[in-house]
PDB file of C-alpha atoms and ligand atoms in Angstrom:
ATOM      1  CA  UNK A   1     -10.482  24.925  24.668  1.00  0.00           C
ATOM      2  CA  UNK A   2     -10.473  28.238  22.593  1.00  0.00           C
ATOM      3  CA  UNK A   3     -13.387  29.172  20.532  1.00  0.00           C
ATOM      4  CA  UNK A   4     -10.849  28.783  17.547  1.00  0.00           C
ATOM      5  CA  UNK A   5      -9.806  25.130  18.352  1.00  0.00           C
ATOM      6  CA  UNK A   6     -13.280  24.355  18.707  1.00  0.00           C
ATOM      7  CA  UNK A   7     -14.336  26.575  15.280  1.00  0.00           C
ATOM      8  CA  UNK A   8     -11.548  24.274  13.346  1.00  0.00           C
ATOM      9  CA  UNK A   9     -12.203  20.649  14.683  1.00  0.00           C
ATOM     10  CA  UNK A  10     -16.164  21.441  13.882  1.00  0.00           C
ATOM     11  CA  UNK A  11     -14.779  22.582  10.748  1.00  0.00           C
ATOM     12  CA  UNK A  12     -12.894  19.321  10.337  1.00  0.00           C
ATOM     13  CA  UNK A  13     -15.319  16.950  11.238  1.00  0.00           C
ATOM     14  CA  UNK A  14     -17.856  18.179   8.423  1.00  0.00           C
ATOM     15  CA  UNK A  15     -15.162  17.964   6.052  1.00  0.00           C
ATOM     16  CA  UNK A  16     -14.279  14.713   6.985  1.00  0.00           C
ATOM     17  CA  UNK A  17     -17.985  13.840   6.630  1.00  0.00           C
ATOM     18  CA  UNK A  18     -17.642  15.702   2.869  1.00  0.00           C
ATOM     19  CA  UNK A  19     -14.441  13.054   2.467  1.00  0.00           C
ATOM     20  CA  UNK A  20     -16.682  10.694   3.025  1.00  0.00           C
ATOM     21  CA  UNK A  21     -19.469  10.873   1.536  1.00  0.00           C
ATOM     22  CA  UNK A  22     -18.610  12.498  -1.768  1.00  0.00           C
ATOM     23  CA  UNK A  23     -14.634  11.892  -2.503  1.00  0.00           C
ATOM     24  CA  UNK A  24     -14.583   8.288  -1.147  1.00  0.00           C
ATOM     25  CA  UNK A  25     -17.731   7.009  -2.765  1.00  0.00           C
ATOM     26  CA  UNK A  26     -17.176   7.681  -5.897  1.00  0.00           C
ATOM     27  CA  UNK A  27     -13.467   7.648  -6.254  1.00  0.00           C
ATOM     28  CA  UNK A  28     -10.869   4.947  -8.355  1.00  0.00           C
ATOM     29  CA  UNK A  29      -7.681   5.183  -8.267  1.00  0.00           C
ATOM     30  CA  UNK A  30      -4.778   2.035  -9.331  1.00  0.00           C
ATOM     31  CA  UNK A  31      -1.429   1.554  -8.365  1.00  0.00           C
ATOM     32  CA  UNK A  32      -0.929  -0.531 -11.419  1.00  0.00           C
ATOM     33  CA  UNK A  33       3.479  -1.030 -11.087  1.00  0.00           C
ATOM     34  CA  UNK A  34       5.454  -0.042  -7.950  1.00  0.00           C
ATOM     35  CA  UNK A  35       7.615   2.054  -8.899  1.00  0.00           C
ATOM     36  CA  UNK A  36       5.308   4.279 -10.921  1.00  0.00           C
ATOM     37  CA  UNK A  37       2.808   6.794  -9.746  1.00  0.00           C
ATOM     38  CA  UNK A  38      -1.005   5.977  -8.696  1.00  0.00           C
ATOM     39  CA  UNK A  39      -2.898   5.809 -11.604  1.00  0.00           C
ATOM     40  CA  UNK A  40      -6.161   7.979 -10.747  1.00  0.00           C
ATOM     41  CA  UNK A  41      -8.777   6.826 -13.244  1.00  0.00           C
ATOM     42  CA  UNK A  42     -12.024   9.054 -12.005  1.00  0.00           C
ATOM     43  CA  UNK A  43     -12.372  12.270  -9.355  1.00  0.00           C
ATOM     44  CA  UNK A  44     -15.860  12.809  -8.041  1.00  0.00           C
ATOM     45  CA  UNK A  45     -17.329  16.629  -8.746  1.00  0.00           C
ATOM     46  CA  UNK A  46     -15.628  19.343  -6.820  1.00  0.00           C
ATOM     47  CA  UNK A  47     -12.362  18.003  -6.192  1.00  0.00           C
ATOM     48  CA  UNK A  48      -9.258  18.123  -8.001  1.00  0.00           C
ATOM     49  CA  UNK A  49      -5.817  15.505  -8.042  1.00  0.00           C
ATOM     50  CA  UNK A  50      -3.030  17.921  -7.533  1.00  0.00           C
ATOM     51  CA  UNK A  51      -0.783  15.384  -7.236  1.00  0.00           C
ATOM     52  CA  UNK A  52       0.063  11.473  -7.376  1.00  0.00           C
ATOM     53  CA  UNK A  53       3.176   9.514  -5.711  1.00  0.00           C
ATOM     54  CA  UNK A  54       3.649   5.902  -6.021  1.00  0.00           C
ATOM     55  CA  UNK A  55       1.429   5.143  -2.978  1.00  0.00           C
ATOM     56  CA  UNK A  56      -1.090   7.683  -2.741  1.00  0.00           C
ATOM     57  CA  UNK A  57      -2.949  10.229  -4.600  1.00  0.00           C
ATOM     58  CA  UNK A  58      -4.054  13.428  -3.501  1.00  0.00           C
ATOM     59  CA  UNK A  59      -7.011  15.789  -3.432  1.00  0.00           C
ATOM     60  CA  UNK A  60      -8.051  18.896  -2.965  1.00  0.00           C
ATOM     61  CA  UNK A  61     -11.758  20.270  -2.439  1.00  0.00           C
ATOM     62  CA  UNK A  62     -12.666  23.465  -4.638  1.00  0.00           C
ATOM     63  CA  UNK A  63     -14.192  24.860  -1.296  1.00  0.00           C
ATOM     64  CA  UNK A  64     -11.721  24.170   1.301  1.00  0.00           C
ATOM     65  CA  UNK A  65      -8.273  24.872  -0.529  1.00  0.00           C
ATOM     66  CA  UNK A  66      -6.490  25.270   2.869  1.00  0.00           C
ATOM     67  CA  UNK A  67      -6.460  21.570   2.982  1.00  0.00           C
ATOM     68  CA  UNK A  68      -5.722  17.816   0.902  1.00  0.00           C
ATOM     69  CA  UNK A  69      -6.925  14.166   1.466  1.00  0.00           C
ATOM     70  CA  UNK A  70      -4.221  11.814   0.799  1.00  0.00           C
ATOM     71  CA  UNK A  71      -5.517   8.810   0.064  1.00  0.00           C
ATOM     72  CA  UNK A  72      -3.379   5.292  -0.259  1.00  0.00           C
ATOM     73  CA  UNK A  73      -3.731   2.889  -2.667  1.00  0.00           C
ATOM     74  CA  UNK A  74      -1.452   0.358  -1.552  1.00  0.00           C
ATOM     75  CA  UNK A  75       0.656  -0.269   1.602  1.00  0.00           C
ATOM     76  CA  UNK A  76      -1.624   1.458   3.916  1.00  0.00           C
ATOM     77  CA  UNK A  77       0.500   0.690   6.961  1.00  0.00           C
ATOM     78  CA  UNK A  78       2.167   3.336   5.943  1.00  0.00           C
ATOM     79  CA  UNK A  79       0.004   5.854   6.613  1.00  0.00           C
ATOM     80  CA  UNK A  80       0.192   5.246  10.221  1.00  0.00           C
ATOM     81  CA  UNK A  81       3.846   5.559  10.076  1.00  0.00           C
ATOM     82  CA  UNK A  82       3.713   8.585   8.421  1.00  0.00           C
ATOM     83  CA  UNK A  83       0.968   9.784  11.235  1.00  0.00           C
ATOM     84  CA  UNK A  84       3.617   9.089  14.074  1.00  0.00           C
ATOM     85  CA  UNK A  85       6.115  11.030  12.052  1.00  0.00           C
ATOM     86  CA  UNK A  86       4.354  13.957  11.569  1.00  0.00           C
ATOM     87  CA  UNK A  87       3.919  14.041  15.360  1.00  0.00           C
ATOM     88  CA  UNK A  88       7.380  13.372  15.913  1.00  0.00           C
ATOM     89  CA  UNK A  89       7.912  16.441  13.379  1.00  0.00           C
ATOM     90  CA  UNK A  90       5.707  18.941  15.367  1.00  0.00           C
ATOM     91  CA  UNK A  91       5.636  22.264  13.693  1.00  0.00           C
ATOM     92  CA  UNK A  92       7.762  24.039  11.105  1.00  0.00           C
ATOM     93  CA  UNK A  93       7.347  26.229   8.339  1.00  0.00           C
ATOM     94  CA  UNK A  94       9.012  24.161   5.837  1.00  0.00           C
ATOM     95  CA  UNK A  95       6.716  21.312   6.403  1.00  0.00           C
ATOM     96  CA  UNK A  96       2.387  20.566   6.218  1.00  0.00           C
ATOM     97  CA  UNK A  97       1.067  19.393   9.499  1.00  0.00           C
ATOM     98  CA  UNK A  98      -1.663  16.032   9.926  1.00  0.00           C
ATOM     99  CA  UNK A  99      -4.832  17.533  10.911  1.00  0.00           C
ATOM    100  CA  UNK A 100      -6.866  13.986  10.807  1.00  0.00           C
ATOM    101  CA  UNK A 101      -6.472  10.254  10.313  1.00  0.00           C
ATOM    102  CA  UNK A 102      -8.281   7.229   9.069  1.00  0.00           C
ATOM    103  CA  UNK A 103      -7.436   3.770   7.992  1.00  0.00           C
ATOM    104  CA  UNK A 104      -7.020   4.716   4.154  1.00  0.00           C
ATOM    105  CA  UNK A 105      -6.646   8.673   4.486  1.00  0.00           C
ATOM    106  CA  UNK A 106      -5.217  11.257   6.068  1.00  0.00           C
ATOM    107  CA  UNK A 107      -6.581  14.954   5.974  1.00  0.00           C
ATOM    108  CA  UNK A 108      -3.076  17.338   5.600  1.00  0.00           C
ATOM    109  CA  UNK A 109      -2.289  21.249   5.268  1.00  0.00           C
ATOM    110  CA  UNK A 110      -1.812  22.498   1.787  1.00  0.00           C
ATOM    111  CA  UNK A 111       1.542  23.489   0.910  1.00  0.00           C
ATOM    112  CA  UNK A 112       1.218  25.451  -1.998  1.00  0.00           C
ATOM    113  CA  UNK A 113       3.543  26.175  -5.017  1.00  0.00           C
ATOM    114  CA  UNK A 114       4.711  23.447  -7.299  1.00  0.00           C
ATOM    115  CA  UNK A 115       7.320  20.591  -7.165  1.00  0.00           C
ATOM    116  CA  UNK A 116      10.666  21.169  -7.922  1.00  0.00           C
ATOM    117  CA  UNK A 117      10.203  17.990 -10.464  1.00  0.00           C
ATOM    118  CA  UNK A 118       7.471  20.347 -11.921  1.00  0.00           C
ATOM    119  CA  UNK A 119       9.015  23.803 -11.697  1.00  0.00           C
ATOM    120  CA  UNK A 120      12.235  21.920 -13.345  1.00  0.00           C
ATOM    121  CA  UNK A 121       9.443  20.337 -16.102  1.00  0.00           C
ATOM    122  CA  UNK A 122       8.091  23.938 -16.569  1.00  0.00           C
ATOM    123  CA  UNK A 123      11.352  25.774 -16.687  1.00  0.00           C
ATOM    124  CA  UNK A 124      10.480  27.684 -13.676  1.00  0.00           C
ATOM    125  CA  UNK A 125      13.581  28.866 -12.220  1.00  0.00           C
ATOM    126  CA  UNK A 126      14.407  27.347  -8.604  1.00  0.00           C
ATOM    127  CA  UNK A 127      16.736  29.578  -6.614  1.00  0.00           C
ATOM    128  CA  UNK A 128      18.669  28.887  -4.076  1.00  0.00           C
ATOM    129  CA  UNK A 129      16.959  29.930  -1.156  1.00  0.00           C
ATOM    130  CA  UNK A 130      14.690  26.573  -1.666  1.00  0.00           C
ATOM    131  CA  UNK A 131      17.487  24.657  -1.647  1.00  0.00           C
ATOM    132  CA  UNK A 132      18.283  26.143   1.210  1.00  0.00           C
ATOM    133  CA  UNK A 133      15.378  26.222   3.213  1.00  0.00           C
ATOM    134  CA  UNK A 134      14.940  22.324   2.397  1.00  0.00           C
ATOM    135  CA  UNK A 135      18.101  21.546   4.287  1.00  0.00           C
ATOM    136  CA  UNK A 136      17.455  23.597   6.872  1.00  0.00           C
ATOM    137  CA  UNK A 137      14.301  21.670   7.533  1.00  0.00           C
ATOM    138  CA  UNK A 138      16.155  18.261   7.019  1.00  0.00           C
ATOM    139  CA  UNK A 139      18.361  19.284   9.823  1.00  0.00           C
ATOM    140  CA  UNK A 140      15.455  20.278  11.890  1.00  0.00           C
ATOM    141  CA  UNK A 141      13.948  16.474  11.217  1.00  0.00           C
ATOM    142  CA  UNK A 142      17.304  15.285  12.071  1.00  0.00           C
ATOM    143  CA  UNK A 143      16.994  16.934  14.946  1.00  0.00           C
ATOM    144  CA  UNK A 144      14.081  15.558  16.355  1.00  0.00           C
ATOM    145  CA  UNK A 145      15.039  11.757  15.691  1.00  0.00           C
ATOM    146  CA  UNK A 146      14.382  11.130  12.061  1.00  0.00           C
ATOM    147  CA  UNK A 147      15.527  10.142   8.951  1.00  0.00           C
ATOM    148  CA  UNK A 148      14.954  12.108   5.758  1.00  0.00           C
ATOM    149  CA  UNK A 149      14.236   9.452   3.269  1.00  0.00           C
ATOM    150  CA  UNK A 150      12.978   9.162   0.029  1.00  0.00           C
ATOM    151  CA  UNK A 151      13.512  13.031  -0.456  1.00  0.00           C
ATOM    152  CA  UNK A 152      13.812  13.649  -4.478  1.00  0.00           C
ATOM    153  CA  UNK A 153      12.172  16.119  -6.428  1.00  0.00           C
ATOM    154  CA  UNK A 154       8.634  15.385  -6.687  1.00  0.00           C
ATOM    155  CA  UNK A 155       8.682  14.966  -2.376  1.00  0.00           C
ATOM    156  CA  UNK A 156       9.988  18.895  -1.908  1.00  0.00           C
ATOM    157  CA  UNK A 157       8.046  22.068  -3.261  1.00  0.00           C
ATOM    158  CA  UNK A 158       8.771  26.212  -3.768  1.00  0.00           C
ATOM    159  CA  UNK A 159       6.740  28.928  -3.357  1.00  0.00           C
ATOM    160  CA  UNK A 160       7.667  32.379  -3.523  1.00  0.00           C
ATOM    161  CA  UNK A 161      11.410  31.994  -2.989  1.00  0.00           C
ATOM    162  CA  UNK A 162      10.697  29.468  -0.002  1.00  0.00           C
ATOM    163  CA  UNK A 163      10.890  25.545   0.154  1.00  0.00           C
ATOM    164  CA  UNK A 164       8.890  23.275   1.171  1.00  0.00           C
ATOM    165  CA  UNK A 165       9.040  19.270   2.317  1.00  0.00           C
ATOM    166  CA  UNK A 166       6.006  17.687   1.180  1.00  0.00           C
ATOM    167  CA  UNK A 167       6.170  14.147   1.760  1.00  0.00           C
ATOM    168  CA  UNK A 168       7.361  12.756   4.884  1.00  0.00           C
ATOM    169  CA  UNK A 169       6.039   9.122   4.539  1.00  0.00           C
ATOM    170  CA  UNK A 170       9.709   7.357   4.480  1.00  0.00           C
ATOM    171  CA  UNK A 171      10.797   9.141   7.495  1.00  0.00           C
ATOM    172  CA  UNK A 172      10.880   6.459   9.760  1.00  0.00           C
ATOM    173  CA  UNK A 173      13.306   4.086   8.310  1.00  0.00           C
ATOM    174  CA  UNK A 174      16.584   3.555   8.824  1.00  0.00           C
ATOM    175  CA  UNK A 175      19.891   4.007   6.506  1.00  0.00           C
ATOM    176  CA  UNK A 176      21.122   5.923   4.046  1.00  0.00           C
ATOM    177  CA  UNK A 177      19.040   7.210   1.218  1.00  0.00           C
ATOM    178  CA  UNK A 178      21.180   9.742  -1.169  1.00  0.00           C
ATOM    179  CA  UNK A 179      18.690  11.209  -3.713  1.00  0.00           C
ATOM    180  CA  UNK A 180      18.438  15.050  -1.813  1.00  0.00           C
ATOM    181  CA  UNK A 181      22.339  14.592  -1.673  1.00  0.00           C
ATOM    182  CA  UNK A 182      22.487  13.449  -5.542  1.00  0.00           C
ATOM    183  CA  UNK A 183      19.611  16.391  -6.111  1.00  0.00           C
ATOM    184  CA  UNK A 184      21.888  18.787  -4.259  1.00  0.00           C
ATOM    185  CA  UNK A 185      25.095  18.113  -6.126  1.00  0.00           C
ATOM    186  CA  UNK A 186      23.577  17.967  -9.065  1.00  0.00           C
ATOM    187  CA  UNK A 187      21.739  21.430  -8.507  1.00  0.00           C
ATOM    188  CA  UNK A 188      25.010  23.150  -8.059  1.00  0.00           C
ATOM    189  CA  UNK A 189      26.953  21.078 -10.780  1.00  0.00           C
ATOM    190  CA  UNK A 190      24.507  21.363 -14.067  1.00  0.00           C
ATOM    191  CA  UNK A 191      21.291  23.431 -12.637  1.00  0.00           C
ATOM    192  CA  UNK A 192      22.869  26.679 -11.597  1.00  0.00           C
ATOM    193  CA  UNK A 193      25.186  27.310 -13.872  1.00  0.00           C
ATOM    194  CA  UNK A 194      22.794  26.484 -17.249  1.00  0.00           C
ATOM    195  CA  UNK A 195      19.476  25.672 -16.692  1.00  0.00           C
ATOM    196  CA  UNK A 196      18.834  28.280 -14.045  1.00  0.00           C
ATOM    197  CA  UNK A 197      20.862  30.738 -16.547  1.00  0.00           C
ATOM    198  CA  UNK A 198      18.486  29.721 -19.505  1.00  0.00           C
ATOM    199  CA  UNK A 199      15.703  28.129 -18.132  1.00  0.00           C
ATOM    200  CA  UNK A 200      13.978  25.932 -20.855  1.00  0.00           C
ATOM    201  CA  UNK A 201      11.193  23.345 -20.168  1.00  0.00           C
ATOM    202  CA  UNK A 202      11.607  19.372 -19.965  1.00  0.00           C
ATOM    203  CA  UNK A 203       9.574  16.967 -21.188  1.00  0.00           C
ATOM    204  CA  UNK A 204       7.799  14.927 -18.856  1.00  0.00           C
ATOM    205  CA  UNK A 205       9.206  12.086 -20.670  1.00  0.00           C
ATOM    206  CA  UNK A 206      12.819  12.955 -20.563  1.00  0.00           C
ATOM    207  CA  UNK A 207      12.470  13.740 -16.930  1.00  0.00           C
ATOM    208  CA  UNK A 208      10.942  10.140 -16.502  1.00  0.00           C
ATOM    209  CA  UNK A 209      14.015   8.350 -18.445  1.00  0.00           C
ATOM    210  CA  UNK A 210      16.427  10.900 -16.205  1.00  0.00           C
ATOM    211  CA  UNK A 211      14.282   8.972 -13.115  1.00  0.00           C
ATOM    212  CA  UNK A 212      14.378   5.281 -14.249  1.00  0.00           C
ATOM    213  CA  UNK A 213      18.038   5.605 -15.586  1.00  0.00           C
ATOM    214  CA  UNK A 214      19.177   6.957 -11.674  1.00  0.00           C
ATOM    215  CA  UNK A 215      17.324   4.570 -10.071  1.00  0.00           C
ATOM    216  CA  UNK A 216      19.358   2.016 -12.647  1.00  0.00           C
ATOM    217  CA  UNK A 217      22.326   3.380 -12.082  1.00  0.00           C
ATOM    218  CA  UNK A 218      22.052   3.201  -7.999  1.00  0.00           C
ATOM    219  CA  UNK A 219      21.155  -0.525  -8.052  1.00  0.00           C
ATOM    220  CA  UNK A 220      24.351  -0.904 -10.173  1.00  0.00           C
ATOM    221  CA  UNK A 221      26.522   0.762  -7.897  1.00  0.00           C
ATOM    222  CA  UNK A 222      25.002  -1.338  -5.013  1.00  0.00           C
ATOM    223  CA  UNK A 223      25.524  -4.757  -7.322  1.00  0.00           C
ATOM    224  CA  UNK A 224      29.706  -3.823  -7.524  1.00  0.00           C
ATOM    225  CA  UNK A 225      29.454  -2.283  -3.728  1.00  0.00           C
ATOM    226  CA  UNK A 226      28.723  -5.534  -2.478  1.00  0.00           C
ATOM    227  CA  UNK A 227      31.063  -6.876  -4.512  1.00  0.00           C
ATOM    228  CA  UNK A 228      33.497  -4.917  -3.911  1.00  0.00           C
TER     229      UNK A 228
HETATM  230  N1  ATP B 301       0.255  18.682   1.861  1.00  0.00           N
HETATM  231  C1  ATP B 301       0.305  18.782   0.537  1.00  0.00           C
HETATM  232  N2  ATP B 301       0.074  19.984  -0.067  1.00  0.00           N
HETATM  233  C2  ATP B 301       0.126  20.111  -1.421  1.00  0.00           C
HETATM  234  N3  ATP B 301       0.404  19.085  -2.257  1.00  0.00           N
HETATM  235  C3  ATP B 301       0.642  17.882  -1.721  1.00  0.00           C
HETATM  236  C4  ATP B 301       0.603  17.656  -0.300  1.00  0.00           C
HETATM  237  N4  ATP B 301       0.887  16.358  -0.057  1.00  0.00           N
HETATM  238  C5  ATP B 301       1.101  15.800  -1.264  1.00  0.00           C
HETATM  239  N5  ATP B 301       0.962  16.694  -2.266  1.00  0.00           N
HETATM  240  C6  ATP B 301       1.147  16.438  -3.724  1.00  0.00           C
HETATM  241  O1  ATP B 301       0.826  15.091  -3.999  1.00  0.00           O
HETATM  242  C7  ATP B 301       1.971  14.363  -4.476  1.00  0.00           C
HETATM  243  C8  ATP B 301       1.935  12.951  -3.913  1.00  0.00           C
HETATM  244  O2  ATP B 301       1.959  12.972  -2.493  1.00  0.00           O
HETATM  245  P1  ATP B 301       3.046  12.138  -1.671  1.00  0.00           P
HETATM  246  O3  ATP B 301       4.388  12.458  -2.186  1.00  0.00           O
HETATM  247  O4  ATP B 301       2.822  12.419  -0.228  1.00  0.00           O
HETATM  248  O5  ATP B 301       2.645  10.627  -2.051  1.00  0.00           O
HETATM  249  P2  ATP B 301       3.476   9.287  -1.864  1.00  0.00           P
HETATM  250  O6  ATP B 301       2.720   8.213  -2.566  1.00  0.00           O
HETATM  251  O7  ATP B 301       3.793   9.078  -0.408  1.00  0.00           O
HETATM  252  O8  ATP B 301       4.832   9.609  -2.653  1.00  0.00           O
HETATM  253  P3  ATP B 301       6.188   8.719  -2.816  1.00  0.00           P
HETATM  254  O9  ATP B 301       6.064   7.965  -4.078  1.00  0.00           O
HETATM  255  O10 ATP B 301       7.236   9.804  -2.915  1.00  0.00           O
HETATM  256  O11 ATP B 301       6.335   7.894  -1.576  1.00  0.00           O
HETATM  257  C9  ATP B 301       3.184  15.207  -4.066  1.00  0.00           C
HETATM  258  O12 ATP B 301       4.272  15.005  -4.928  1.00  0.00           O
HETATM  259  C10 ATP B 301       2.610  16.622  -4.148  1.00  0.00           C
HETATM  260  O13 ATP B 301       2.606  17.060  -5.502  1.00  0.00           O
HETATM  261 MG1   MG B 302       5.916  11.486  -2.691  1.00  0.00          MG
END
């Protein structure tokens, strides 16, 4: 073993002692409904929520920015599924790597940037190369036996021109899922041509009716599908 391995899992192991004994025991976070995020109701001193999804929330420690603790609220199977993925994944730039796993968290490289749900909230403009680049890695996935799933807006992230796939948690199931297909189309239909021309911030809540009216309108189309 290299001194550098050995540098980072000493590393490691006192900040998954600092997990423990600061973020953990003083930490509450809700998933109060489903299909809404993870309601985080108090963060211990030092770290910071930089982000919520419906079945975890995660932190970040003001001293150790190079890495996040996501911790699940509900479903915690899950998070060993999404530990086998991210060793199916191996490594790529377009995706954070699992550095450490327990039974209700999992210790993950920061990808920095923002969401594309945010940058779109913020009127950030979101070029193409992110699009891009997020394909690219979906192909890559593809490649090594998985599924992107459960890809939409607030799972993919840009930085500098570059994109990013932050959540990988759905990976491992099977079907169809169309929302990066739907976000794709979409993109090229209405973003490029006007928002990225005149780029204009969202409300939060608009975005949120935009969310709960697709998710209406897919449950629709299976209803008729099936009857079809
Ligand atoms: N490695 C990371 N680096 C930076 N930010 C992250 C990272 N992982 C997660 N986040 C932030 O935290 C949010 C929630 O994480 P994540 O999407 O993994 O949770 P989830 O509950 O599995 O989500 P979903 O509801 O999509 O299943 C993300 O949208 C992102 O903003
Ligand atoms: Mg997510």
């Amino acid at each position: 073993m290299t001194c550098n391995v050995m540098e980072m899992e000493k590393e490691l192991r006192s900040f998954t002692a600092l997990v423990e004994t600061t973020l953990l025991q003083d930490l509450h976070i809700r998933s109060e409904k489903p299909h809404d995020p993870i309601r985080v109701k108090k963060v211990p001193k030092e770290w910071e929520c930089i982000g919520t999804g419906n079945y975890a929330a995660v932190f970040m420690h003001q001293q150790h920015k190079e890495w996040v603790v996501k911790v699940y609220a509900r479903d915690v199977e899950g998070l060993e599924k999404e530990a086998a993925v991210y060793e199916k994944l191996g490594v790529h730039p377009s995706y954070s790597s699992l550095l450490h796993k327990e039974t209700y968290y999992l210790i993950l490289q920061r990808l920095k940037g923002m969401t594309l749900y945010d940058a779109f909230h913020k009127g950030v403009r979101i070029p193409e190369s992110v699009i891009e680049d997020i394909n690219e890695a979906l192909d890559y996935a593809r490649k090594r036996g998985l599924n992107p799933y459960d890809v939409h807006g607030k799972n993919v992230m840009m930085e500098d021109g570059k994109g990013y796939v932050v959540d990988v948690s759905d990976f491992y199931k099977k079907g169809e899922d169309s929302k990066w297909r739907d976000l794709v189309r979409a993109y090229y239909k209405i973003y490029l041509p006007f928002f990225y021309k005149y780029p204009i911030p969202v409300p939060y809540l608009l975005l949120d009716m935009v969310r709960h009216s697709y998710r209406f309108y897919k449950k629709l189309r299976k209803l008729f599908q099936k009857d079809a």
